[in-house]
Amino acid sequence: MNELLIKDYEESMLDEMISMFYDTVHTVNAKDYNKEQLDGWAPQKSDRISWVQRLNNNVCKVAFINNVLIGFAEVTAEGHIDTMYVHKDFQRRKIAAGLIEALMEVTSKRNYEVLTTEASITAKPFFEKFGFEVTRRKKKLYNGRAFVNYKMTKYL
């Protein structure tokens, strides 16, 4: 049986995470966003320093099956789920559910009252299943490209 293992982020995981992020965005999100938007969201060459700084300031959980990195998610000190990505070949296998549950454990221990996220069109139904509600439909400008996404909130 392939058992899901969720670990705390370590910087040694970052290059594999960035690669998985790029591949996932450019395949899974391609049904909801055009190539120009995908390139702005997940450029071929990511800013590794920004990733390191952000992840060192947040709580990040990383998912593995058989020692293969298959997903990650992070939450800020303010209770904002900043990222959640699952490898394109591991979609719909409850990996994201395991990651959000790991983040919920962290937020419960810290007594957060609310969680927020900015969900893509693709991710919106997932977050709704976990009790998040759309508080605003947004047009977000990122790397010079406009995206539709959703500000979502969950009261704990």
mmCIF file with all atom_site columns, C-alpha atoms in Angstrom:
data_model
loop_
_atom_site.group_PDB
_atom_site.id
_atom_site.type_symbol
_atom_site.label_atom_id
_atom_site.label_alt_id
_atom_site.label_comp_id
_atom_site.label_asym_id
_atom_site.label_entity_id
_atom_site.label_seq_id
_atom_site.pdbx_PDB_ins_code
_atom_site.Cartn_x
_atom_site.Cartn_y
_atom_site.Cartn_z
_atom_site.occupancy
_atom_site.B_iso_or_equiv
_atom_site.pdbx_formal_charge
_atom_site.auth_seq_id
_atom_site.auth_comp_id
_atom_site.auth_asym_id
_atom_site.auth_atom_id
_atom_site.pdbx_PDB_model_num
ATOM 1   C CA . MET A 1 1   ? 0.000   0.000  0.000   1.00 0.00 ? 1   MET A CA 1
ATOM 2   C CA . ASN A 1 2   ? 1.250   3.467  -0.866  1.00 0.00 ? 2   ASN A CA 1
ATOM 3   C CA . GLU A 1 3   ? 0.944   5.393  2.370   1.00 0.00 ? 3   GLU A CA 1
ATOM 4   C CA . LEU A 1 4   ? 0.795   9.170  2.420   1.00 0.00 ? 4   LEU A CA 1
ATOM 5   C CA . LEU A 1 5   ? 3.481   10.706 4.617   1.00 0.00 ? 5   LEU A CA 1
ATOM 6   C CA . ILE A 1 6   ? 3.349   14.405 5.519   1.00 0.00 ? 6   ILE A CA 1
ATOM 7   C CA . LYS A 1 7   ? 6.576   16.034 6.700   1.00 0.00 ? 7   LYS A CA 1
ATOM 8   C CA . ASP A 1 8   ? 7.643   19.494 7.761   1.00 0.00 ? 8   ASP A CA 1
ATOM 9   C CA . TYR A 1 9   ? 9.316   21.493 4.993   1.00 0.00 ? 9   TYR A CA 1
ATOM 10  C CA . GLU A 1 10  ? 13.105  21.490 4.810   1.00 0.00 ? 10  GLU A CA 1
ATOM 11  C CA . GLU A 1 11  ? 15.066  23.670 2.392   1.00 0.00 ? 11  GLU A CA 1
ATOM 12  C CA . SER A 1 12  ? 16.584  20.556 0.790   1.00 0.00 ? 12  SER A CA 1
ATOM 13  C CA . MET A 1 13  ? 13.083  19.845 -0.634  1.00 0.00 ? 13  MET A CA 1
ATOM 14  C CA . LEU A 1 14  ? 12.730  23.205 -2.349  1.00 0.00 ? 14  LEU A CA 1
ATOM 15  C CA . ASP A 1 15  ? 14.075  22.507 -5.851  1.00 0.00 ? 15  ASP A CA 1
ATOM 16  C CA . GLU A 1 16  ? 11.783  19.510 -6.200  1.00 0.00 ? 16  GLU A CA 1
ATOM 17  C CA . MET A 1 17  ? 8.856   21.573 -4.872  1.00 0.00 ? 17  MET A CA 1
ATOM 18  C CA . ILE A 1 18  ? 9.476   24.367 -7.394  1.00 0.00 ? 18  ILE A CA 1
ATOM 19  C CA . SER A 1 19  ? 9.677   21.866 -10.247 1.00 0.00 ? 19  SER A CA 1
ATOM 20  C CA . MET A 1 20  ? 6.462   20.164 -9.137  1.00 0.00 ? 20  MET A CA 1
ATOM 21  C CA . PHE A 1 21  ? 4.767   23.570 -8.755  1.00 0.00 ? 21  PHE A CA 1
ATOM 22  C CA . TYR A 1 22  ? 5.666   24.507 -12.348 1.00 0.00 ? 22  TYR A CA 1
ATOM 23  C CA . ASP A 1 23  ? 4.493   21.179 -13.797 1.00 0.00 ? 23  ASP A CA 1
ATOM 24  C CA . THR A 1 24  ? 1.275   21.195 -11.786 1.00 0.00 ? 24  THR A CA 1
ATOM 25  C CA . VAL A 1 25  ? 0.247   24.739 -12.670 1.00 0.00 ? 25  VAL A CA 1
ATOM 26  C CA . HIS A 1 26  ? 0.991   24.188 -16.368 1.00 0.00 ? 26  HIS A CA 1
ATOM 27  C CA . THR A 1 27  ? -1.070  20.989 -16.548 1.00 0.00 ? 27  THR A CA 1
ATOM 28  C CA . VAL A 1 28  ? -3.776  20.954 -13.879 1.00 0.00 ? 28  VAL A CA 1
ATOM 29  C CA . ASN A 1 29  ? -4.668  24.643 -14.173 1.00 0.00 ? 29  ASN A CA 1
ATOM 30  C CA . ALA A 1 30  ? -4.498  24.724 -17.981 1.00 0.00 ? 30  ALA A CA 1
ATOM 31  C CA . LYS A 1 31  ? -8.234  24.009 -18.219 1.00 0.00 ? 31  LYS A CA 1
ATOM 32  C CA . ASP A 1 32  ? -9.045  27.287 -16.436 1.00 0.00 ? 32  ASP A CA 1
ATOM 33  C CA . TYR A 1 33  ? -6.244  29.669 -17.470 1.00 0.00 ? 33  TYR A CA 1
ATOM 34  C CA . ASN A 1 34  ? -4.457  30.459 -20.746 1.00 0.00 ? 34  ASN A CA 1
ATOM 35  C CA . LYS A 1 35  ? -0.737  29.883 -21.431 1.00 0.00 ? 35  LYS A CA 1
ATOM 36  C CA . GLU A 1 36  ? 0.200   33.523 -20.839 1.00 0.00 ? 36  GLU A CA 1
ATOM 37  C CA . GLN A 1 37  ? -1.494  33.444 -17.431 1.00 0.00 ? 37  GLN A CA 1
ATOM 38  C CA . LEU A 1 38  ? 0.158   30.133 -16.548 1.00 0.00 ? 38  LEU A CA 1
ATOM 39  C CA . ASP A 1 39  ? 3.582   31.521 -17.526 1.00 0.00 ? 39  ASP A CA 1
ATOM 40  C CA . GLY A 1 40  ? 3.001   34.528 -15.261 1.00 0.00 ? 40  GLY A CA 1
ATOM 41  C CA . TRP A 1 41  ? 1.806   32.360 -12.390 1.00 0.00 ? 41  TRP A CA 1
ATOM 42  C CA . ALA A 1 42  ? 4.537   29.742 -12.702 1.00 0.00 ? 42  ALA A CA 1
ATOM 43  C CA . PRO A 1 43  ? 7.445   31.040 -14.774 1.00 0.00 ? 43  PRO A CA 1
ATOM 44  C CA . GLN A 1 44  ? 10.005  28.625 -16.222 1.00 0.00 ? 44  GLN A CA 1
ATOM 45  C CA . LYS A 1 45  ? 12.635  30.178 -13.929 1.00 0.00 ? 45  LYS A CA 1
ATOM 46  C CA . SER A 1 46  ? 11.306  30.751 -10.395 1.00 0.00 ? 46  SER A CA 1
ATOM 47  C CA . ASP A 1 47  ? 12.783  33.197 -7.927  1.00 0.00 ? 47  ASP A CA 1
ATOM 48  C CA . ARG A 1 48  ? 14.306  30.671 -5.508  1.00 0.00 ? 48  ARG A CA 1
ATOM 49  C CA . ILE A 1 49  ? 15.304  33.356 -2.979  1.00 0.00 ? 49  ILE A CA 1
ATOM 50  C CA . SER A 1 50  ? 11.681  34.525 -2.672  1.00 0.00 ? 50  SER A CA 1
ATOM 51  C CA . TRP A 1 51  ? 10.552  30.929 -2.153  1.00 0.00 ? 51  TRP A CA 1
ATOM 52  C CA . VAL A 1 52  ? 13.155  30.402 0.603   1.00 0.00 ? 52  VAL A CA 1
ATOM 53  C CA . GLN A 1 53  ? 12.205  33.618 2.382   1.00 0.00 ? 53  GLN A CA 1
ATOM 54  C CA . ARG A 1 54  ? 8.481   32.936 2.216   1.00 0.00 ? 54  ARG A CA 1
ATOM 55  C CA . LEU A 1 55  ? 8.696   29.305 3.284   1.00 0.00 ? 55  LEU A CA 1
ATOM 56  C CA . ASN A 1 56  ? 11.017  30.110 6.173   1.00 0.00 ? 56  ASN A CA 1
ATOM 57  C CA . ASN A 1 57  ? 8.375   32.545 7.493   1.00 0.00 ? 57  ASN A CA 1
ATOM 58  C CA . ASN A 1 58  ? 5.411   30.176 7.087   1.00 0.00 ? 58  ASN A CA 1
ATOM 59  C CA . VAL A 1 59  ? 4.473   26.671 8.194   1.00 0.00 ? 59  VAL A CA 1
ATOM 60  C CA . CYS A 1 60  ? 4.832   24.369 5.205   1.00 0.00 ? 60  CYS A CA 1
ATOM 61  C CA . LYS A 1 61  ? 3.837   20.715 5.056   1.00 0.00 ? 61  LYS A CA 1
ATOM 62  C CA . VAL A 1 62  ? 5.134   18.454 2.293   1.00 0.00 ? 62  VAL A CA 1
ATOM 63  C CA . ALA A 1 63  ? 3.465   15.227 1.122   1.00 0.00 ? 63  ALA A CA 1
ATOM 64  C CA . PHE A 1 64  ? 5.299   12.094 0.026   1.00 0.00 ? 64  PHE A CA 1
ATOM 65  C CA . ILE A 1 65  ? 4.370   8.635  -1.207  1.00 0.00 ? 65  ILE A CA 1
ATOM 66  C CA . ASN A 1 66  ? 7.224   6.098  -1.455  1.00 0.00 ? 66  ASN A CA 1
ATOM 67  C CA . ASN A 1 67  ? 9.749   8.909  -0.845  1.00 0.00 ? 67  ASN A CA 1
ATOM 68  C CA . VAL A 1 68  ? 8.433   10.832 -3.868  1.00 0.00 ? 68  VAL A CA 1
ATOM 69  C CA . LEU A 1 69  ? 7.411   14.446 -3.237  1.00 0.00 ? 69  LEU A CA 1
ATOM 70  C CA . ILE A 1 70  ? 3.817   14.752 -4.412  1.00 0.00 ? 70  ILE A CA 1
ATOM 71  C CA . GLY A 1 71  ? 2.489   17.936 -2.829  1.00 0.00 ? 71  GLY A CA 1
ATOM 72  C CA . PHE A 1 72  ? 2.884   20.816 -0.432  1.00 0.00 ? 72  PHE A CA 1
ATOM 73  C CA . ALA A 1 73  ? 0.856   23.459 1.343   1.00 0.00 ? 73  ALA A CA 1
ATOM 74  C CA . GLU A 1 74  ? 1.685   26.401 3.575   1.00 0.00 ? 74  GLU A CA 1
ATOM 75  C CA . VAL A 1 75  ? -0.051  28.689 6.021   1.00 0.00 ? 75  VAL A CA 1
ATOM 76  C CA . THR A 1 76  ? 1.113   32.101 7.214   1.00 0.00 ? 76  THR A CA 1
ATOM 77  C CA . ALA A 1 77  ? 1.197   33.364 10.795  1.00 0.00 ? 77  ALA A CA 1
ATOM 78  C CA . GLU A 1 78  ? -1.984  35.311 9.949   1.00 0.00 ? 78  GLU A CA 1
ATOM 79  C CA . GLY A 1 79  ? -3.875  32.145 8.972   1.00 0.00 ? 79  GLY A CA 1
ATOM 80  C CA . HIS A 1 80  ? -3.649  32.557 5.205   1.00 0.00 ? 80  HIS A CA 1
ATOM 81  C CA . ILE A 1 81  ? -3.152  29.387 3.166   1.00 0.00 ? 81  ILE A CA 1
ATOM 82  C CA . ASP A 1 82  ? -0.628  30.759 0.719   1.00 0.00 ? 82  ASP A CA 1
ATOM 83  C CA . THR A 1 83  ? 0.026   27.669 -1.390  1.00 0.00 ? 83  THR A CA 1
ATOM 84  C CA . MET A 1 84  ? -1.421  24.204 -1.931  1.00 0.00 ? 84  MET A CA 1
ATOM 85  C CA . TYR A 1 85  ? -0.243  22.133 -4.860  1.00 0.00 ? 85  TYR A CA 1
ATOM 86  C CA . VAL A 1 86  ? -0.496  18.426 -5.624  1.00 0.00 ? 86  VAL A CA 1
ATOM 87  C CA . HIS A 1 87  ? 1.576   16.729 -8.316  1.00 0.00 ? 87  HIS A CA 1
ATOM 88  C CA . LYS A 1 88  ? -0.265  16.464 -11.621 1.00 0.00 ? 88  LYS A CA 1
ATOM 89  C CA . ASP A 1 89  ? -0.069  12.640 -11.512 1.00 0.00 ? 89  ASP A CA 1
ATOM 90  C CA . PHE A 1 90  ? -1.550  12.428 -7.987  1.00 0.00 ? 90  PHE A CA 1
ATOM 91  C CA . GLN A 1 91  ? -4.730  14.484 -8.387  1.00 0.00 ? 91  GLN A CA 1
ATOM 92  C CA . ARG A 1 92  ? -7.960  13.229 -6.772  1.00 0.00 ? 92  ARG A CA 1
ATOM 93  C CA . ARG A 1 93  ? -6.197  10.837 -4.388  1.00 0.00 ? 93  ARG A CA 1
ATOM 94  C CA . LYS A 1 94  ? -6.892  12.758 -1.163  1.00 0.00 ? 94  LYS A CA 1
ATOM 95  C CA . ILE A 1 95  ? -3.375  14.249 -1.075  1.00 0.00 ? 95  ILE A CA 1
ATOM 96  C CA . ALA A 1 96  ? -4.696  17.818 -0.777  1.00 0.00 ? 96  ALA A CA 1
ATOM 97  C CA . ALA A 1 97  ? -7.112  16.608 1.924   1.00 0.00 ? 97  ALA A CA 1
ATOM 98  C CA . GLY A 1 98  ? -4.158  15.247 3.895   1.00 0.00 ? 98  GLY A CA 1
ATOM 99  C CA . LEU A 1 99  ? -2.284  18.514 3.469   1.00 0.00 ? 99  LEU A CA 1
ATOM 100 C CA . ILE A 1 100 ? -5.198  20.701 4.548   1.00 0.00 ? 100 ILE A CA 1
ATOM 101 C CA . GLU A 1 101 ? -5.787  18.476 7.563   1.00 0.00 ? 101 GLU A CA 1
ATOM 102 C CA . ALA A 1 102 ? -2.117  18.911 8.527   1.00 0.00 ? 102 ALA A CA 1
ATOM 103 C CA . LEU A 1 103 ? -2.487  22.693 8.230   1.00 0.00 ? 103 LEU A CA 1
ATOM 104 C CA . MET A 1 104 ? -5.708  22.573 10.267  1.00 0.00 ? 104 MET A CA 1
ATOM 105 C CA . GLU A 1 105 ? -3.834  20.801 13.080  1.00 0.00 ? 105 GLU A CA 1
ATOM 106 C CA . VAL A 1 106 ? -1.302  23.644 13.114  1.00 0.00 ? 106 VAL A CA 1
ATOM 107 C CA . THR A 1 107 ? -3.986  26.324 13.131  1.00 0.00 ? 107 THR A CA 1
ATOM 108 C CA . SER A 1 108 ? -5.942  24.517 15.855  1.00 0.00 ? 108 SER A CA 1
ATOM 109 C CA . LYS A 1 109 ? -2.875  24.371 18.123  1.00 0.00 ? 109 LYS A CA 1
ATOM 110 C CA . ARG A 1 110 ? -2.341  28.081 17.506  1.00 0.00 ? 110 ARG A CA 1
ATOM 111 C CA . ASN A 1 111 ? -6.000  28.885 18.235  1.00 0.00 ? 111 ASN A CA 1
ATOM 112 C CA . TYR A 1 112 ? -6.640  30.639 14.931  1.00 0.00 ? 112 TYR A CA 1
ATOM 113 C CA . GLU A 1 113 ? -10.193 31.887 14.557  1.00 0.00 ? 113 GLU A CA 1
ATOM 114 C CA . VAL A 1 114 ? -10.229 32.180 10.786  1.00 0.00 ? 114 VAL A CA 1
ATOM 115 C CA . LEU A 1 115 ? -8.416  30.819 7.746   1.00 0.00 ? 115 LEU A CA 1
ATOM 116 C CA . THR A 1 116 ? -8.267  32.559 4.386   1.00 0.00 ? 116 THR A CA 1
ATOM 117 C CA . THR A 1 117 ? -6.958  31.683 0.966   1.00 0.00 ? 117 THR A CA 1
ATOM 118 C CA . GLU A 1 118 ? -6.973  33.011 -2.572  1.00 0.00 ? 118 GLU A CA 1
ATOM 119 C CA . ALA A 1 119 ? -8.158  30.022 -4.552  1.00 0.00 ? 119 ALA A CA 1
ATOM 120 C CA . SER A 1 120 ? -7.785  29.593 -8.268  1.00 0.00 ? 120 SER A CA 1
ATOM 121 C CA . ILE A 1 121 ? -10.795 28.710 -10.390 1.00 0.00 ? 121 ILE A CA 1
ATOM 122 C CA . THR A 1 122 ? -9.423  25.153 -10.340 1.00 0.00 ? 122 THR A CA 1
ATOM 123 C CA . ALA A 1 123 ? -9.016  24.955 -6.536  1.00 0.00 ? 123 ALA A CA 1
ATOM 124 C CA . LYS A 1 124 ? -12.254 26.700 -5.520  1.00 0.00 ? 124 LYS A CA 1
ATOM 125 C CA . PRO A 1 125 ? -14.405 23.500 -5.379  1.00 0.00 ? 125 PRO A CA 1
ATOM 126 C CA . PHE A 1 126 ? -11.781 21.776 -3.213  1.00 0.00 ? 126 PHE A CA 1
ATOM 127 C CA . PHE A 1 127 ? -11.765 24.560 -0.632  1.00 0.00 ? 127 PHE A CA 1
ATOM 128 C CA . GLU A 1 128 ? -15.571 24.676 -0.641  1.00 0.00 ? 128 GLU A CA 1
ATOM 129 C CA . LYS A 1 129 ? -15.612 20.973 0.331   1.00 0.00 ? 129 LYS A CA 1
ATOM 130 C CA . PHE A 1 130 ? -13.563 21.907 3.395   1.00 0.00 ? 130 PHE A CA 1
ATOM 131 C CA . GLY A 1 131 ? -15.945 24.624 4.540   1.00 0.00 ? 131 GLY A CA 1
ATOM 132 C CA . PHE A 1 132 ? -14.394 27.691 2.919   1.00 0.00 ? 132 PHE A CA 1
ATOM 133 C CA . GLU A 1 133 ? -16.809 30.252 1.513   1.00 0.00 ? 133 GLU A CA 1
ATOM 134 C CA . VAL A 1 134 ? -16.192 32.746 -1.255  1.00 0.00 ? 134 VAL A CA 1
ATOM 135 C CA . THR A 1 135 ? -16.082 36.242 0.192   1.00 0.00 ? 135 THR A CA 1
ATOM 136 C CA . ARG A 1 136 ? -15.010 37.927 -3.025  1.00 0.00 ? 136 ARG A CA 1
ATOM 137 C CA . ARG A 1 137 ? -14.352 37.133 -6.676  1.00 0.00 ? 137 ARG A CA 1
ATOM 138 C CA . LYS A 1 138 ? -11.162 38.934 -7.623  1.00 0.00 ? 138 LYS A CA 1
ATOM 139 C CA . LYS A 1 139 ? -9.158  39.935 -10.640 1.00 0.00 ? 139 LYS A CA 1
ATOM 140 C CA . LYS A 1 140 ? -5.594  39.655 -9.474  1.00 0.00 ? 140 LYS A CA 1
ATOM 141 C CA . LEU A 1 141 ? -2.623  41.081 -11.344 1.00 0.00 ? 141 LEU A CA 1
ATOM 142 C CA . TYR A 1 142 ? 0.433   38.842 -11.048 1.00 0.00 ? 142 TYR A CA 1
ATOM 143 C CA . ASN A 1 143 ? 3.616   39.240 -13.087 1.00 0.00 ? 143 ASN A CA 1
ATOM 144 C CA . GLY A 1 144 ? 1.727   41.554 -15.430 1.00 0.00 ? 144 GLY A CA 1
ATOM 145 C CA . ARG A 1 145 ? -1.097  39.096 -16.093 1.00 0.00 ? 145 ARG A CA 1
ATOM 146 C CA . ALA A 1 146 ? -4.685  39.304 -14.874 1.00 0.00 ? 146 ALA A CA 1
ATOM 147 C CA . PHE A 1 147 ? -6.178  36.271 -13.151 1.00 0.00 ? 147 PHE A CA 1
ATOM 148 C CA . VAL A 1 148 ? -9.584  35.504 -11.754 1.00 0.00 ? 148 VAL A CA 1
ATOM 149 C CA . ASN A 1 149 ? -9.378  33.973 -8.308  1.00 0.00 ? 149 ASN A CA 1
ATOM 150 C CA . TYR A 1 150 ? -11.471 33.837 -5.160  1.00 0.00 ? 150 TYR A CA 1
ATOM 151 C CA . LYS A 1 151 ? -10.866 35.217 -1.708  1.00 0.00 ? 151 LYS A CA 1
ATOM 152 C CA . MET A 1 152 ? -12.181 32.443 0.532   1.00 0.00 ? 152 MET A CA 1
ATOM 153 C CA . THR A 1 153 ? -12.695 32.305 4.279   1.00 0.00 ? 153 THR A CA 1
ATOM 154 C CA . LYS A 1 154 ? -13.306 29.576 6.824   1.00 0.00 ? 154 LYS A CA 1
ATOM 155 C CA . TYR A 1 155 ? -14.283 30.416 10.400  1.00 0.00 ? 155 TYR A CA 1
ATOM 156 C CA . LEU A 1 156 ? -12.886 27.925 12.885  1.00 0.00 ? 156 LEU A CA 1
#
